[in-house]
Structure formats: C-alpha cells, structure tokens
Amino acid sequence: MSFYDVIEKIDIDKFINIVDSRKDADVEKALTKKEPLGVDDFAALISENARKHYLKDMVNISTQLTRRRFGRCVNMYLPLYLTNLCSNKCVYCGFSVMNKFRRVVLNLTQIDEECQEISRMGYKNILLVSGESERRAGIDYFKEVLPVVKKYATYLQMEVQPLSVDEYVQLKKLGLDAVSVYQETYHKEFYSKVHLGGKKADYRWRVETPDRLGKAGIDKVGIGSLLGLYDWRADLCSTALHILYMREHYWKTNLSVSFPRLRPAAGGFEPKLPVSDAKLLQIICALRIFDNELDLTLSTRESANFRDLILPVGITAISAGSSTEPGGYAHKGENLEQWTVNDDRTVDEVVSAMESCGFEAVFQNASTTFFSAV
Amino acid sequence: MKINYNGSTIEIKDNLTLHSFVLELQLESRTIAAAVNEQIVPKKNWEKFYLQEGMTVDIFNLVAGG
Amino acid sequence: MTDKLTLAGKSYDSRLIIGTGKYASGEILAKACKESGAQIATMAVKRIDTKDHTDEIVSPLLDMGIQLMPNTSGAKNAKEAIFAAQLAREALEVDWIKVEVHPDVKYLLPDPIETFKACEVLCKDGFKVFPYINADPVLCKRLEDIGVCAVMPLGSPIGSARGLDTLSMLKIIIRESHVPVIIDAGIGSPSDAVKAFEIGADACMVNTAIAAAGDQLKMARAFNLAQEAGRMAYKAGLADKIETSRATSPMEAFLKEAMK
C-alpha cells in the first residue's frame, strides 16, 4: 500500500469546486474544531471566503500555534547545488535537458570547497540539491559525497531524484537526516504534460517516494507542490491528503511542507493560476492550522519584505544567502541557476532582521542519527 | 501413585487419565483448563492423557476478578 | 445511523465494559451487568479451589450473551501472562485476552515492559489482545504496531476512583490511535465516564465504582446513562470560540489589502 493507491482513485479537480463552495460557516468550523481537521476543513481554510472574512483570525491563530509549538526558534539551512545536470524534460525548469547550457557535476574537491564557504557563513544544516541524473549523479555519487559534507554538517538534507528504500537506508547510514521530494502537481494527466521525459515522468515512482522514505526510517520527509504549475486548489488539497496519509502510516516520521511559487526560469514557463502574496500567506496559515506540528519551510524564492512579514506567522525553517547554481558559494556566477533568488540579502542581514523581531536563528541542529557508518 | 495437584501431594490410582481425574473432582461442568508440568493439555486430549508418578497437575478456573 | 463500538471485528451497542472483581455473588454481578447495559465483561484466571464454593460467574454471563474478556491479573511477568492467556483460551474457547501485568502491589500499576513482551507473543499466537497500560502515548503506538485490538490506558490507579488523572495523555492517545481506546481504571463516578466519552474514548471500563457502591444496581444504571450521555455529547460536538489577539502594524496594513 502506498499513497499512490489513495490518490489515483481521486479526481483531484473535484477539490476545486469544494474549495470554491466553502462558506463562512465551514471556515468557522475548521477554525474552532477540537478534533483533527480533514481535507474539507483545509479546503475551507484556503477558500476565498476564508481570505475575505477570516484571514486576520487565521494569521492570529497560526501565529499562536507556531509560537506554542516552536517558540521563537527558526532553523537556518542552506542549499548546496551539487549538479545542474538533469536528464528530465520538465517544461517549467531551468535545468531541463532541453535547455542548452554548461552542465556541471561538482567533484569531491569542489564540494569540499563549497562546504568550507558554507561553514564560514555559519551554516551547519545543509540541503544537497541536484538535477536528476542516475548515470552521473546517482547513488554511488551520493555515497561518496555524503561523508565529505557530513564533516561540515550536523544536519544533512537532500533534494535529489527519488531513490529506492534500500538506497535511502544506505544514505541514512552515512548520516542523511531529511529528504524532500516535491510532487510538483498531483494531477496525473497534467503531470504527464509538464514532465515530458526522463525518470521524473514516472508519476507513480515520484508520488510513492515519501512512502519509501517512511519505510527507510528517514527522520524527516518534505513534501509539497509547485504553486502555479497546475490549479493550486487541487494541488494543495492533495497535499493535505498526503499529509494525513503520512501521519497515519508513518507516525515516527517528521513532516515538512514547502510551498514554492513558480518563478521565472530559463525555460520561460508562465504560471497557469498564479498565487498572490495574500494567498500564500493564507496557505501558510491554513497549513499550520491544519497540522500544528508541520515544519514549514520558506526559501529565498520569496522577496525580503514578504519573508520578514510572514516568518512569525508560521515558518520554522529558512535559508539565506543562498545560491542555486553548483559551485555558487566559492565561485559565484559561473554556472546556470535553477531559479532566480529573490531575497538576495546576506545571511547576516537576514539574521539581523529576524533578531530585531525577537526571533532566534538556529544554525546548530543536532543530527538525528546516533550511529554513523565507520 | 503420587502426584502434585494444585500445590499439594495427593495419592491417585494408577492408569488414571486426566479426563477421569477431572471427573473425580467433579469439575467437569466448570470452565477449566489443565496444565501438566506447566504445559497446557488441550481438553480434547484429556481422555488419552495418562497421569504418571510425580507429575504436577494444575487446574485453573475463570473467576470474578481483574 | 448507529454508532456502534467495534472491537476485534464485533459490534456492540454499549460502550461500557464491566469488571467482575469485588462482587459478593455471581447473582448480583449478573444483575449489575444487566443494569449497566454492558455487553463485555472481564474475569480472572485462578487456580481452582475445590473447597471454595464461590458462585460460578461464567455461565450466568454467557446466558446473557455477554462477550467474555478474560484477563491475566495475578501475572507478575510476561511468562505468567502468556500462560494465563493460554489457560483462559483453553478453558473458555474465547481468544480475547486483556493483558494486565502489575507486579507493583501498592498501586497495581501495569508493567509496560512485561506487558509489551506478552502482547508480542500473544498477538503472534492469534489472540485478540487488549493491553492494560499506563497512559503512555508512545507505548500505545508500539502496541498498535504489533497488532493489538485496542489499547486500555488507565485514568488513575485501580480502585483509587481518582477519575482521569492522566487526562492530557489520554487526549493525545485518543487523537493518535488507529485502534479503539478503552479507558480503564480509576473511573470512580458516572461523571468520570461521561468525561472519558466526551474526550473521545471508544469505550470505558468500570469495576470498583459499581461493585463498591451503596446500591450497586442503581449505580450500574447510572453508568449506563453516563456512557450514553457522554458519547452523545461527543458526537454532537462541543462548541468553542475563536481566540484572537493583535497583529503587528506591517501585517495589519498587509491584511487590509489582502482581505479585499
């Protein structure tokens, strides 16, 4: 059994109507319910009526819930792009195999160089990102990379191609703590229209990844959809369903959710239904209220002003001073970025802004693994 | 021959089956289970189970309590 | 639409489970059971004492159609609990077993380690296992993972009648559990039972509160009404208000536009 068995039975377009038909009474019910919330409650929280009549309440409630659960601590992580080599044909991504640019796969020396720079910036929580290339950056590559990065990171995350249970188990032994795999869109038919080639075209393999991560015992799993790619109402409700599924089947696994908004990339893809700032704020509140324990991550895709505004409302992890090009910390500007960074403040500037609002930037995250491979 | 029954040593006749033993104690109508040398003997085997010298027989009942 | 209790694949109208200890006679026990409406009762396995002519309790309960749930009380460790379970199954031809192991003689608090060990063996051996444990949410999930039919966390120590001392833990257990939650021990009054149901318990077990009451039959009836009221309140949904507080100025300005 996997989440695929759940989602393939559903016509997620039905969620669109459910969201649009939610009334004030539905929103109030979702906001005052004592029992666990369902997808219909989540739909109410992301509805237009919720935005128009309850957003202020939602901001308050979300802020309180986050404070109670996480205090004033926000985790700082930094992405380290290992490669921009990708064998997939995703129409919305700068790294698509269809785009012509210099492809790079960092070697261990270059990775070590990047890590040194990352350490100088103060980071100990590193997110390894790569394009998807089984051939040149597959499990064997990762098994070599992890020990190098682990020298500098106390918390190690990855956002790479979906791997098998066994491969995750191997990486866990090398110190892997968390893995993010975003479904981009849960709409099976639309998914096949925007993922034209490569292993990523396999909807089922991708959507079953969180299950495999749960089975491998990875400490934290990150899920989410690319907002603006398809209809965010359908995709967010599907994400809510995925959250419920993961909580039900993998009670020992932490969950993190991200809400990347489609940004300009070399491919030039325009969002079908853009998500406004107001809507994104509402979505963050909705997620926090829907599941109090979620880790909510905000990247530098969003502008400085907007990040400062919404951080207190529900965010538990952010990056700052990020680069989305391989080798971008030691040698900026030599390679293609996956997407353009919006908040380009330095990490010190971001930490300063946080501290002036009474928040503590946490760099040191103890690793979750007690035993590491010799 | 001598056997140990529910903590006491008692004398029983030779070639006695567990089934007959239970009948002699007039326990046949109760909801009971029997263990010999700490191994439960299923009811269906009582008629074929012959008690031997030195065996420890324990009989248990369901009672009010918990 | 009915709201039945489902345990080990069987459905019951009553959400009350009766413990049989401390009753003076089997006849009174049967009457109290009838008044309480309970359809499930627990009883112990003990070495037979032919000199003791205590009333037989099993047949009167069976005649009433009561589901028997034998328990392993008296067991001090997993080995004894497993043995008791096997004896009960052999004697009653019922595969339900409430695993209770309390070596602690002062509070009769359950031993989590011996209980878990016993449950592991008994689940594998095909028993329908109902562990009696302290209100420990993680222990409940661990037991759920090995295949128990329900969890039975205590409200407060056996016979203490202190009600739901473990309330906050019980709420967590109820929220996270995928198996029925039966709150057991310490239910001293019908209001404790109502509370148990209001917070979402699937069932509630009562023994001392009825057995030691002044008028046992009236108390049994009171508990019958309590389980009905509590469950009904839970299904009806208790009302609540939205709590609000002030937002920061930049947020207020943002919200003004955002809510247009």
PDB file of C-alpha atoms in Angstrom, chain B residues 1-4 9-12 14 37 50-56:
ATOM      1  CA  MET B   1       0.796 -43.257  42.805  1.00  0.00           C
ATOM      2  CA  LYS B   2       1.643 -39.803  43.991  1.00  0.00           C
ATOM      3  CA  ILE B   3       1.156 -36.623  42.005  1.00  0.00           C
ATOM      4  CA  ASN B   4       1.298 -32.954  42.802  1.00  0.00           C
ATOM      5  CA  THR B   9       0.854 -34.003  47.025  1.00  0.00           C
ATOM      6  CA  ILE B  10      -2.016 -36.447  46.661  1.00  0.00           C
ATOM      7  CA  GLU B  11      -2.442 -40.164  46.066  1.00  0.00           C
ATOM      8  CA  ILE B  12      -4.282 -41.308  42.984  1.00  0.00           C
ATOM      9  CA  ASP B  14      -2.715 -45.965  38.592  1.00  0.00           C
ATOM     10  CA  ASN B  37       4.271 -29.936  34.361  1.00  0.00           C
ATOM     11  CA  TYR B  50      -2.447 -40.827  31.383  1.00  0.00           C
ATOM     12  CA  LEU B  51      -1.143 -39.341  34.606  1.00  0.00           C
ATOM     13  CA  GLN B  52       2.288 -40.542  35.733  1.00  0.00           C
ATOM     14  CA  GLU B  53       4.081 -40.657  39.066  1.00  0.00           C
ATOM     15  CA  GLY B  54       5.489 -37.296  40.118  1.00  0.00           C
ATOM     16  CA  MET B  55       3.585 -35.168  37.590  1.00  0.00           C
ATOM     17  CA  THR B  56       2.490 -31.708  38.623  1.00  0.00           C
TER      18      THR B  56
END
